[in-house]
Structures are given as C-alpha cells and as structure tokens.
PDB file of C-alpha atoms in Angstrom:
ATOM      1  CA  MET A   1     120.520 102.129  66.162  1.00 65.00           C
ATOM      2  CA  CYS A   2     118.237 101.055  69.006  1.00 77.00           C
ATOM      3  CA  LEU A   3     118.506 103.399  71.943  1.00 93.00           C
ATOM      4  CA  ALA A   4     115.852 103.712  74.631  1.00 97.00           C
ATOM      5  CA  THR A   5     113.147 106.259  75.259  1.00 98.00           C
ATOM      6  CA  ALA A   6     112.524 107.298  78.877  1.00 98.00           C
ATOM      7  CA  TYR A   7     109.026 107.935  80.184  1.00 99.00           C
ATOM      8  CA  VAL A   8     107.693 109.138  83.534  1.00 98.00           C
ATOM      9  CA  GLU A   9     104.609 107.270  84.685  1.00 96.00           C
ATOM     10  CA  ASN A  10     101.972 109.407  86.395  1.00 90.00           C
ATOM     11  CA  LYS A  11      98.464 108.174  87.232  1.00 89.00           C
ATOM     12  CA  GLY A  12      98.734 105.338  84.729  1.00 89.00           C
ATOM     13  CA  GLN A  13      99.870 107.604  81.881  1.00 95.00           C
ATOM     14  CA  GLU A  14     103.378 107.644  80.408  1.00 96.00           C
ATOM     15  CA  GLU A  15     104.925 110.996  79.477  1.00 97.00           C
ATOM     16  CA  GLU A  16     108.057 110.973  77.321  1.00 98.00           C
ATOM     17  CA  VAL A  17     110.987 112.768  78.969  1.00 98.00           C
ATOM     18  CA  MET A  18     113.927 111.834  76.719  1.00 98.00           C
ATOM     19  CA  ARG A  19     114.630 109.984  73.474  1.00 97.00           C
ATOM     20  CA  ASP A  20     117.816 108.191  72.436  1.00 97.00           C
ATOM     21  CA  VAL A  21     118.880 107.472  76.029  1.00 98.00           C
ATOM     22  CA  ALA A  22     122.343 105.921  75.910  1.00 97.00           C
ATOM     23  CA  TRP A  23     123.088 105.758  79.638  1.00 97.00           C
ATOM     24  CA  ILE A  24     121.622 106.247  83.128  1.00 98.00           C
ATOM     25  CA  GLU A  25     123.683 107.142  86.167  1.00 98.00           C
ATOM     26  CA  THR A  26     122.402 107.041  89.747  1.00 97.00           C
ATOM     27  CA  GLY A  27     123.440 109.510  92.399  1.00 95.00           C
ATOM     28  CA  ASN A  28     122.347 111.135  95.626  1.00 93.00           C
ATOM     29  CA  ASP A  29     120.664 113.870  93.594  1.00 93.00           C
ATOM     30  CA  GLY A  30     118.576 111.487  91.425  1.00 96.00           C
ATOM     31  CA  LEU A  31     118.967 109.842  88.031  1.00 98.00           C
ATOM     32  CA  ARG A  32     121.003 111.447  85.266  1.00 98.00           C
ATOM     33  CA  LEU A  33     119.967 110.323  81.791  1.00 98.00           C
ATOM     34  CA  GLY A  34     122.316 110.860  78.880  1.00 98.00           C
ATOM     35  CA  ALA A  35     121.349 110.942  75.224  1.00 96.00           C
ATOM     36  CA  PHE A  36     123.389 109.735  72.274  1.00 92.00           C
ATOM     37  CA  LEU A  37     124.124 113.284  71.050  1.00 92.00           C
ATOM     38  CA  GLY A  38     125.337 114.513  74.446  1.00 94.00           C
ATOM     39  CA  GLU A  39     122.201 115.976  76.043  1.00 96.00           C
ATOM     40  CA  SER A  40     121.734 115.029  79.696  1.00 97.00           C
ATOM     41  CA  LYS A  41     118.876 115.469  82.124  1.00 98.00           C
ATOM     42  CA  LEU A  42     118.701 115.111  85.915  1.00 98.00           C
ATOM     43  CA  LEU A  43     115.444 113.744  87.319  1.00 98.00           C
ATOM     44  CA  GLN A  44     114.339 113.175  90.898  1.00 97.00           C
ATOM     45  CA  ALA A  45     113.031 109.738  89.994  1.00 97.00           C
ATOM     46  CA  ARG A  46     113.561 106.022  90.338  1.00 95.00           C
ATOM     47  CA  ILE A  47     113.436 103.264  87.761  1.00 97.00           C
ATOM     48  CA  LYS A  48     110.169 101.340  87.731  1.00 97.00           C
ATOM     49  CA  ARG A  49     110.786  99.155  84.680  1.00 97.00           C
ATOM     50  CA  ILE A  50     113.231  98.712  81.802  1.00 98.00           C
ATOM     51  CA  ASP A  51     111.868  96.973  78.698  1.00 97.00           C
ATOM     52  CA  LEU A  52     114.761  95.926  76.462  1.00 95.00           C
ATOM     53  CA  ILE A  53     112.480  94.478  73.779  1.00 95.00           C
ATOM     54  CA  HIS A  54     110.612  97.780  73.320  1.00 96.00           C
ATOM     55  CA  ASN A  55     113.610 100.011  74.177  1.00 97.00           C
ATOM     56  CA  SER A  56     111.750 101.839  76.934  1.00 98.00           C
ATOM     57  CA  ILE A  57     112.591 102.992  80.440  1.00 98.00           C
ATOM     58  CA  ILE A  58     109.689 103.721  82.783  1.00 98.00           C
ATOM     59  CA  LEU A  59     110.446 106.053  85.686  1.00 98.00           C
ATOM     60  CA  GLU A  60     108.486 107.140  88.762  1.00 96.00           C
ATOM     61  CA  MET A  61     109.094 110.617  90.131  1.00 94.00           C
ATOM     62  CA  ASP A  62     110.156 110.806  93.777  1.00 87.00           C
ATOM     63  CA  SER A  63     107.467 112.297  95.992  1.00 77.00           C
ATOM     64  CA  GLU A  64     109.919 114.200  98.212  1.00 59.00           C
TER      65      GLU A  64
END
C-alpha cells in the first residue's frame, strides 16, 4: 500500500508530522490530515507541494 507521508518544511528542513496519510480536508481552522488506521491531526498549515511519485506532502505552517 502506498500512502503518503506529510512533512512540515521549516527553514529548508522537512520534519515528519504524519505517516500513512489517506486524506486531507481543508477548513477554516486549517488542514485535517487523516491516517489509514483512523488517526487524525489538525494543523494550521497550507500545502506547499504534493509529490505523488515519492508519496510525500510538504506543508508550510501558517504564521498567524
């Protein structure tokens, strides 16, 4: 199974925030990431890049 891994980019470095991301939902309160086994995480971030070849999602945290 090829699910994505989400990373937050900060000062050129990527920090892993969630593995096995199955879905992303946008909302007024940020991005909600959901994992294959049911875990979810809300982040005050925006999507910078999605790489489908390498199964990665790069996020930038909101500065608010």
